[in-house]
Short mmCIF file of C-alpha atoms and ligand atoms in Angstrom, two decimals:
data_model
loop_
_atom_site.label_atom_id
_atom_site.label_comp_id
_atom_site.label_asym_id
_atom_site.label_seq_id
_atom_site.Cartn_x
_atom_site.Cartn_y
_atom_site.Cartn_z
CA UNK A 1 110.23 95.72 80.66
CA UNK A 2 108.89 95.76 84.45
CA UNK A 3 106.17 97.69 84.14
CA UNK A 4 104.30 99.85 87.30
CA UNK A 5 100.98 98.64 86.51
CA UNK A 6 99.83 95.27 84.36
CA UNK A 7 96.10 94.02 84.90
CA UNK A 8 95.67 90.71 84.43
CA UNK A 9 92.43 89.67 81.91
CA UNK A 10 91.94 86.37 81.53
CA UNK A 11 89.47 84.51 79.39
CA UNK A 12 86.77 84.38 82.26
CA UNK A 13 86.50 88.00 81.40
CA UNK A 14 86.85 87.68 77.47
CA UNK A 15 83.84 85.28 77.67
CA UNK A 16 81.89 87.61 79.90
CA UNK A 17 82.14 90.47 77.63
CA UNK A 18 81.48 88.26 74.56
CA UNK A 19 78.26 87.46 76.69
CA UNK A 20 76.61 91.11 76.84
CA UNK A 21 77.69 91.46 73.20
CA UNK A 22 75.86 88.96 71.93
CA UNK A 23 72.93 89.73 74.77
CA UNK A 24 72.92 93.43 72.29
CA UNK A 25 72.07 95.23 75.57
CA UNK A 26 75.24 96.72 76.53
CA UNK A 27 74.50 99.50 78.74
CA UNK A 28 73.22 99.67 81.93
CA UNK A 29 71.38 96.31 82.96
CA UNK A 30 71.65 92.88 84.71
CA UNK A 31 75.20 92.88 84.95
CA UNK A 32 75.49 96.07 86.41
CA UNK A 33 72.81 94.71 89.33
CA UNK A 34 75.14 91.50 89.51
CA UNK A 35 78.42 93.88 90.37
CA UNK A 36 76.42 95.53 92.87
CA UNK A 37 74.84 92.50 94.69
CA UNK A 38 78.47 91.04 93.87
CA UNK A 39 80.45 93.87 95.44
CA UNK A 40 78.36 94.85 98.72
CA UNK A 41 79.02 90.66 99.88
CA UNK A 42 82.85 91.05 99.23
CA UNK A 43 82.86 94.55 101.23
CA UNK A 44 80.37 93.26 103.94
CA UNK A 45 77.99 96.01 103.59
CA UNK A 46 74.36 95.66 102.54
CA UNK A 47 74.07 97.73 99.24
CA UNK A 48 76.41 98.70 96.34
CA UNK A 49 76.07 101.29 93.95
CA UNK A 50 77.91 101.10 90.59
CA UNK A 51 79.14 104.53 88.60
CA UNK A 52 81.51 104.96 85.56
CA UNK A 53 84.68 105.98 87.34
CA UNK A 54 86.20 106.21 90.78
CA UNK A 55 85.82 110.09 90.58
CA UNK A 56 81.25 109.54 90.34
CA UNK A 57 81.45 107.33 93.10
CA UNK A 58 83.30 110.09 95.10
CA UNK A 59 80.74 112.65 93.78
CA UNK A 60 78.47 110.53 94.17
CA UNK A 61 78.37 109.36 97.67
CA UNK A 62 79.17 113.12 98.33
CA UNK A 63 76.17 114.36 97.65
CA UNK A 64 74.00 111.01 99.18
CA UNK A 65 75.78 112.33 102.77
CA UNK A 66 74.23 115.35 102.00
CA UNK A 67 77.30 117.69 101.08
CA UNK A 68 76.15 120.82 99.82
CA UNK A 69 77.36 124.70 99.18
CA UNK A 70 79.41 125.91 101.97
CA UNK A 71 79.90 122.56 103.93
CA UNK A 72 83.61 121.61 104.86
CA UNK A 73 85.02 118.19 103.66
CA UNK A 74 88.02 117.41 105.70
CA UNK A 75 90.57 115.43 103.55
CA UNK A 76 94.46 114.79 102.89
CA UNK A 77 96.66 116.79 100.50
CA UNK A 78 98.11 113.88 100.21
CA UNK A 79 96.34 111.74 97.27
CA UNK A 80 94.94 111.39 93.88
CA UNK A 81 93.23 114.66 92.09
CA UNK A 82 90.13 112.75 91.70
CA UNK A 83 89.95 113.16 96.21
CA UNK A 84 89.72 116.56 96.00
CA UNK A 85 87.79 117.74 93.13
CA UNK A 86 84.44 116.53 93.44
CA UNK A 87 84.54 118.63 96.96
CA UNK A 88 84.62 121.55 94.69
CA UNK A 89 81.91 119.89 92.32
CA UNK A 90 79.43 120.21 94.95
CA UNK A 91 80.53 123.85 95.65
CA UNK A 92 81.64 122.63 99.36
CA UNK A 93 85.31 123.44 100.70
CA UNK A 94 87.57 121.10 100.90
CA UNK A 95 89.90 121.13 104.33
CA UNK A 96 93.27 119.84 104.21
CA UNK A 97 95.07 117.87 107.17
CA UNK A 98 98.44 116.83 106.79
CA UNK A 99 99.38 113.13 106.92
CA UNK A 100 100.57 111.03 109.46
CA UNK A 101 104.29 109.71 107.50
CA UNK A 102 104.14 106.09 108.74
CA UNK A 103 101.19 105.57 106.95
CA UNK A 104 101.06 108.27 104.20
CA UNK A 105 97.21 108.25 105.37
CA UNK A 106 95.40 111.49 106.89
CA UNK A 107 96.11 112.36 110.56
CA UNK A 108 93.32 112.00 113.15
CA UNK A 109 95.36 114.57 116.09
CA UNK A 110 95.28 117.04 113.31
CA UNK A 111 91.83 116.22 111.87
CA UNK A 112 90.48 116.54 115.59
CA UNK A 113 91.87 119.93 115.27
CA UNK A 114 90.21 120.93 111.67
CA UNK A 115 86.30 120.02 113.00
CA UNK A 116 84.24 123.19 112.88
CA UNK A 117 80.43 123.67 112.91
CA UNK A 118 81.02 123.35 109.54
CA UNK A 119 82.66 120.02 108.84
CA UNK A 120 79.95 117.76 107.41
CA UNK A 121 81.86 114.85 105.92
CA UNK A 122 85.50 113.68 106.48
CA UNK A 123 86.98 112.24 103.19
CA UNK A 124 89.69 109.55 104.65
CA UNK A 125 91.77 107.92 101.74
CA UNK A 126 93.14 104.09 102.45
CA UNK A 127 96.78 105.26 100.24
CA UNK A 128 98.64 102.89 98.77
CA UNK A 129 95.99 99.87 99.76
CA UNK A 130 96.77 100.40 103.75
CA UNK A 131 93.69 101.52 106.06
CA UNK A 132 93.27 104.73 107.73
CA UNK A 133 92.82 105.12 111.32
CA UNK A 134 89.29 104.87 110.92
CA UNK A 135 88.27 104.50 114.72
CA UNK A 136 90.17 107.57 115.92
CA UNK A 137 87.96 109.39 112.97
CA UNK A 138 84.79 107.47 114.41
CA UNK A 139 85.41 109.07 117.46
CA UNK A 140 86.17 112.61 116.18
CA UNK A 141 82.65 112.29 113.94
CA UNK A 142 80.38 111.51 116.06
CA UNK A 143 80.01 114.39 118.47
CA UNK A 144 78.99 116.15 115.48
CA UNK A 145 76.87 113.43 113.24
CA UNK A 146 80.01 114.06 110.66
CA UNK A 147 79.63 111.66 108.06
CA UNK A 148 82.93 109.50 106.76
CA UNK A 149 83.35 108.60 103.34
CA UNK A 150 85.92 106.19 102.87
CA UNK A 151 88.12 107.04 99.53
CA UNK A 152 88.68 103.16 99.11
CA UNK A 153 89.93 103.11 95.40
CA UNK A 154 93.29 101.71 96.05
CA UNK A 155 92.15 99.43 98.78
CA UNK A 156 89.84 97.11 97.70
CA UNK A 157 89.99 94.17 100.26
CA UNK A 158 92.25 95.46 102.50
CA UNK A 159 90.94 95.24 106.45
CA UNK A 160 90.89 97.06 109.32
CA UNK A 161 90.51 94.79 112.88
CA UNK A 162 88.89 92.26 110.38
CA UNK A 163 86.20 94.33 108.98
CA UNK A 164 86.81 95.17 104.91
CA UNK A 165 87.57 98.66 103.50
CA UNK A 166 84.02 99.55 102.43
CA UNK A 167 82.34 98.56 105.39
CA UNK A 168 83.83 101.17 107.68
CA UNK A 169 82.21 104.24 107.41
CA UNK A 170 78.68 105.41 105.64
CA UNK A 171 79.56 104.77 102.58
CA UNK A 172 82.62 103.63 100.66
CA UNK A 173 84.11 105.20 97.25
CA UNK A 174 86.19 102.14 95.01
CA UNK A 175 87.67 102.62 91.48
CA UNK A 176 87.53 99.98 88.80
CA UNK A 177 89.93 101.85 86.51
CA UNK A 178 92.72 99.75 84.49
CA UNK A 179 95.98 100.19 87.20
CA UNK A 180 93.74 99.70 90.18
CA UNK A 181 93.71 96.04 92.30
CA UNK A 182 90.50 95.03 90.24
CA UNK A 183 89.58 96.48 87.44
CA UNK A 184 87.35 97.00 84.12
CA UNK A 185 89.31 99.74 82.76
CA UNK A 186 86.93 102.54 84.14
CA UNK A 187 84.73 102.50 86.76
CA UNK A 188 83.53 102.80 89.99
CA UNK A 189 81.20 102.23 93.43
CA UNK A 190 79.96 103.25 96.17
CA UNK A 191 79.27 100.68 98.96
CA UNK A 192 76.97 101.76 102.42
CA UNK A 193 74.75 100.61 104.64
CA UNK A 194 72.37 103.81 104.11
CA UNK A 195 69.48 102.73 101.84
CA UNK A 196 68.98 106.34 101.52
CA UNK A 197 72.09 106.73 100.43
CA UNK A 198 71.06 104.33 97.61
CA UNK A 199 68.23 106.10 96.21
CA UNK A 200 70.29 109.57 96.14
CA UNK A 201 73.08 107.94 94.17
CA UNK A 202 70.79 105.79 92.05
CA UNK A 203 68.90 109.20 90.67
CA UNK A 204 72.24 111.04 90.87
CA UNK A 205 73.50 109.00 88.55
CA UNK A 206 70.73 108.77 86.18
CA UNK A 207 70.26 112.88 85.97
CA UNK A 208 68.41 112.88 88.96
CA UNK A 209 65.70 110.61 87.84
CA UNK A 210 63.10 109.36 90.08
CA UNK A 211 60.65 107.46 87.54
CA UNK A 212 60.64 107.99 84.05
CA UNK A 213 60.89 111.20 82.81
CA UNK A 214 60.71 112.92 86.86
CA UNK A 215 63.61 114.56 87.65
CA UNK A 216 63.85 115.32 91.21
CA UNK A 217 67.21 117.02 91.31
CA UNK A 218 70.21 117.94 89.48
CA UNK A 219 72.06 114.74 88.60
CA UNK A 220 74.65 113.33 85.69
CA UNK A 221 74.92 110.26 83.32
CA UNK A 222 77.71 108.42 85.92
CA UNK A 223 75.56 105.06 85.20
CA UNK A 224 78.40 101.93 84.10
CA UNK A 225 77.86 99.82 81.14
CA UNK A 226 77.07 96.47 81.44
CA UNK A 227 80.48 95.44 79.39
CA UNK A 228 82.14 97.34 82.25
CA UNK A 229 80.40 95.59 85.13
CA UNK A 230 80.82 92.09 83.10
CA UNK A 231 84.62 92.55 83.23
CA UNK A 232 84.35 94.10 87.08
CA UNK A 233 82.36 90.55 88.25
CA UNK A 234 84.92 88.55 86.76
CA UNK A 235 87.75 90.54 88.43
CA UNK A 236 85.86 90.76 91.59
CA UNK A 237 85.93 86.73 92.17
CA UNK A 238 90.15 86.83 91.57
CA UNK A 239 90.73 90.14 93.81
CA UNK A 240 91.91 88.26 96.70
CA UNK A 241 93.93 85.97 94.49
CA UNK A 242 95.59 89.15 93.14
CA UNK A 243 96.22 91.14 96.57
CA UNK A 244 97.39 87.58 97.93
CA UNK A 245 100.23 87.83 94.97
CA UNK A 246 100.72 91.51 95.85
CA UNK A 247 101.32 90.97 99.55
CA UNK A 248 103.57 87.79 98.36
CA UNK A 249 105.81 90.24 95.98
CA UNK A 250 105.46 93.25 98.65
CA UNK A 251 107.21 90.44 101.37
CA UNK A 252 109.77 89.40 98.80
CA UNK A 253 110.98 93.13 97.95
CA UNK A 254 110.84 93.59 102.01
CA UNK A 255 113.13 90.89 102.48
CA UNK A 256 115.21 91.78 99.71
CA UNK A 257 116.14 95.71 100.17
CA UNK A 258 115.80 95.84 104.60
CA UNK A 259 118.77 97.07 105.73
CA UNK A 260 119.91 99.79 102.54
CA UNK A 261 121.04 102.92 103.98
CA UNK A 262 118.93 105.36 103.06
CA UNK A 263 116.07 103.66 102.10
CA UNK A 264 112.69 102.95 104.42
CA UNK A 265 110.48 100.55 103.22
CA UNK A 266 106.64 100.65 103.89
CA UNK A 267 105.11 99.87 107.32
CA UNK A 268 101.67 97.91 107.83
CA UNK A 269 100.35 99.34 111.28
CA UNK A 270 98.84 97.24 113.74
CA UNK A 271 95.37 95.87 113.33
CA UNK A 272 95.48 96.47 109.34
CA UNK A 273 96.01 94.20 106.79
CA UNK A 274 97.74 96.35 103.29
CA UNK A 275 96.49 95.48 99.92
CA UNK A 276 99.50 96.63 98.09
CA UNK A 277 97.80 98.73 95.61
CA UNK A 278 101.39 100.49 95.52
CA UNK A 279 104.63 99.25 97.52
CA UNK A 280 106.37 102.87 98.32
CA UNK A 281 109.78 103.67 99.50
CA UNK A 282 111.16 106.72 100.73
CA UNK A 283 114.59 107.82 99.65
CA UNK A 284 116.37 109.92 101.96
CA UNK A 285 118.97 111.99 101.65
CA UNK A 286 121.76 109.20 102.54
CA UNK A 287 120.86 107.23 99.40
CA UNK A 288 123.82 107.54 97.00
CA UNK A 289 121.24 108.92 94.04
CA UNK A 290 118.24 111.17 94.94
CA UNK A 291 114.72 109.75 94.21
CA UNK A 292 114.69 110.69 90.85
CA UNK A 293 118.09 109.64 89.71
CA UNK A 294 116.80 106.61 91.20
CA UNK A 295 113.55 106.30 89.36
CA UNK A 296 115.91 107.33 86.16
CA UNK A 297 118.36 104.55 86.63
CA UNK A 298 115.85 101.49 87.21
CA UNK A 299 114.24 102.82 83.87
CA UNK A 300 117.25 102.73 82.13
CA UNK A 301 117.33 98.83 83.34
CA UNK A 302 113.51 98.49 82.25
CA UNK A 303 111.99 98.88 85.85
CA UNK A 304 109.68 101.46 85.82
CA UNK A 305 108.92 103.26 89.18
CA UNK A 306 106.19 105.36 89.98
CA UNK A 307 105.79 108.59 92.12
CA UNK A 308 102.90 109.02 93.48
CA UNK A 309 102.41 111.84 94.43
CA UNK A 310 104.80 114.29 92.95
CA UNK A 311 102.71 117.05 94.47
CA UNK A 312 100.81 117.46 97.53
CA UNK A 313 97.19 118.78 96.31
CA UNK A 314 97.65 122.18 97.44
CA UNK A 315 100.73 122.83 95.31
CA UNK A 316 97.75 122.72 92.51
CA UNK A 317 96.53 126.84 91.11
CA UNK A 318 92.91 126.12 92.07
CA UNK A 319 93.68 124.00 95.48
CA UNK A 320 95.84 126.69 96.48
CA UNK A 321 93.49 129.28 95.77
CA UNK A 322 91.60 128.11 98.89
CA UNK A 323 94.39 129.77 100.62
CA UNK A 324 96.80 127.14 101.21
CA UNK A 325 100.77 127.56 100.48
CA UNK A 326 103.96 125.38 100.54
CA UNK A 327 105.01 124.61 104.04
CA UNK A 328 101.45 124.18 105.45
CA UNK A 329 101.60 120.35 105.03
CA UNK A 330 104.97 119.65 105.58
CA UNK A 331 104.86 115.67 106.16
CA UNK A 332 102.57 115.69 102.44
CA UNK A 333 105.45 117.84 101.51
CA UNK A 334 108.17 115.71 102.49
CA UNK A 335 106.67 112.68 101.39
CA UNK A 336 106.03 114.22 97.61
CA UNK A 337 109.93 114.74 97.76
CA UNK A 338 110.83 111.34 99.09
CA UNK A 339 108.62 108.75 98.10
CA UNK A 340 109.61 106.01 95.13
CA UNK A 341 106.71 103.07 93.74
CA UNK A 342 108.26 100.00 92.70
CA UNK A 343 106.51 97.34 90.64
CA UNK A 344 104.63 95.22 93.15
CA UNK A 345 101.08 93.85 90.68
CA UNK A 346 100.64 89.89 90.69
CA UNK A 347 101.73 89.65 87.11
CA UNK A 348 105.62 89.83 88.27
CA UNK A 349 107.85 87.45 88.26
CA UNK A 350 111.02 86.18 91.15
CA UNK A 351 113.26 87.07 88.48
CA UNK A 352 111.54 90.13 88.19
CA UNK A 353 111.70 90.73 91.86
CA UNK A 354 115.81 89.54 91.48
CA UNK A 355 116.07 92.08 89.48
CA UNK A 356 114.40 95.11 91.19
CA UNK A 357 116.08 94.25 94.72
CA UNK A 358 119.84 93.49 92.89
CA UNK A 359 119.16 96.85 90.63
CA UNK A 360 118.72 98.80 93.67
CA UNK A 361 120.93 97.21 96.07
CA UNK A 362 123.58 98.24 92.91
CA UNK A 363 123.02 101.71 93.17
CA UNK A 364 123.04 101.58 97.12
CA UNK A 365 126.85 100.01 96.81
CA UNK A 366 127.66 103.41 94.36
C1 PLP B 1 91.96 106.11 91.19
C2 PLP B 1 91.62 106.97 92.32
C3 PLP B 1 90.49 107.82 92.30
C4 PLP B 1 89.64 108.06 91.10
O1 PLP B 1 89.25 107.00 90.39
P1 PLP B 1 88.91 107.11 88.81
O2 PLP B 1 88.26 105.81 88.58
O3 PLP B 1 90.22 107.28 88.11
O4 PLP B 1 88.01 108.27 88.61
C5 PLP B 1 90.22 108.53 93.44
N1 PLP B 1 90.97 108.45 94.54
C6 PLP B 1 92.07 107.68 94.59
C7 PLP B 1 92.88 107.63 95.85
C8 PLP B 1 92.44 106.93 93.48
O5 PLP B 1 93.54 106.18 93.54
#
């Protein structure tokens, strides 16, 4: 079977775990400091802040730019749950912008548009592994000292004019969990250059602790193990190993299906480089089989396709009880109807890419 998602572990990571077992300090500790310290050099930025899951770091970096009741979070209906809801956690509103369909990534004309006195963050997501327009959103923020939070989980490493994903706004959300680029099968951080920043997510995720026993604030238990963080450094040192493979498979499958009628094939815009976290195709209406006949023929070969998303987040009861309805995001819409993941992670194979491109071009022929 060709599956959608296959991390590699190796025995760098085996021996790493072993380590902290045998250490008999497992949770929080050196290794989490070593991720950190590990993570900020990859992204470029001075500090990192580990959590337990891509979801904390979002929360968490949420809060550390200050996002409180009644503040406006502009963001994309177009992305994972886990975007959306820790808005809501912090009893701010969430503002959806449609998506700009080249990219699948948030739309700056129509963010420009969505700024009130209100806005105090923008919530960008890099979908897919490809950048945002992140300078058109520098622009549009800084008028009004809007923060940007990067929603990097499916992009670690990818670049923007040369500078990493992570390093492009105040602070940076990543995900460690098991399908994502790296990974220690849950996880997360948040990278910045904001050394405040760093204090308010280092007592937000220890229940708002600023010594021992002085709680300054509300706060949660987001804090990641040190078995997590032992598998996460290990990972981190092969991630451009793995997007290299991605972008090798993702130029194979390119090559391979250009030119089917009724199929586009993803687009890396100018001045970004794509980390592949998923290689998605739309299938229009000219495709002999509609997306999910598609999706339901390459399974019954063993290729299993993703769709993500199947939804735009407003289609969900208590995103659309902000007031939103179908047909206000028609792009996130259209994409939720059209798009198709194919394998792309470094464990495939050529034969495995034969047999995606000849499966497909099969069902193109009728
Ligand atoms: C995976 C992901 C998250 C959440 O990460 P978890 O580690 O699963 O909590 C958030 N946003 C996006 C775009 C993701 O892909």
């Amino acid at each position: 079977m060709i599956k959608i998602a296959d991390p590699i572990i190796g025995s760098e990571e085996i021996a790493a775990v072993n380590q902290v077992l045998e250490s008999g300090m497992l949770a929080q500790g050196p290794k989490v400091a070593e991720l950190e310290e590990s993570f900020a050099k990859y992204c470029g930025t001075q500090f990192a802040v580990a959590v337990n899951s891509g979801t904390a770091a979002i929360h968490a970096a949420l809060h550390a730019a200050g996002i409180r009741d009644g503040d406006e979070v502009i963001t994309t209906p177009y992305s994972f749950i886990a975007t959306i809801n820790p808005i809501l956690m912090l009893g701010a509103k969430p503002v959806l912008v449609d998506i700009e369909p080249q990219s699948f990534n948030i739309n700056p004309a129509l963010v420009a548009k969505a700024i009130t006195p209100k806005t105090k963050a923008l919530l960008p997501v890099h979908l897919y592994g490809q950048p945002c327009d992140i300078d058109e959103l520098i622009e549009l923020a800084k008028p009004g000292n809007i923060k940007i939070i990067e929603d990097a989980c499916q992009a670690i490493g990818a670049e923007y004019k040369g500078e990493k994903a992570g390093n492009l706004g105040d602070a940076a959300c990543f995900s460690l969990y098991a399908t994502k680029n790296i990974m220690s099968g849950e996880g997360g951080v948040v990278t910045t250059n904001n050394e405040s920043f760093v204090t308010a997510m280092k007592q937000f995720r220890q229940h708002g602790m600023s010594a021992q026993y002085e709680y300054l604030d509300l706060g949660y238990n987001y804090r990641m193990t040190d078995l997590h963080a032992a598998i996460a450094v290990e990972q981190l040192k092969k991630a451009d190993d793995f997007n290299a493979k991605r972008n090798e498979n993702a130029r194979l499958l390119n090559q391979g299906l250009s030119g089917i009628k009724g199929i586009s094939l993803p687009a890396t815009l100018d001045g970004r480089s794509h980390v592949y976290h998923q290689y998605t195709i739309r299938v229009h209406e000219d495709f002999p089989l509609t997306r999910d006949e598609l999706a339901a023929k390459l399974k019954e070969q063993d290729i299993i396709a993703g769709i993500y998303y199947p939804k735009p987040l407003h289609f969900y009861k208590h995103i659309a009880a902000l007031g939103y309805k179908e047909g206000d995001f028609p792009e996130a819409e259209k994409a939720a109807r059209e798009v198709l993941s194919l394998p792309v992670h470094p464990k495939l194979t050529a034969e495995d890419i034969t047999a995606i491109v000849e499966a497909i071009k099969g069902f193109a022929n009728g």
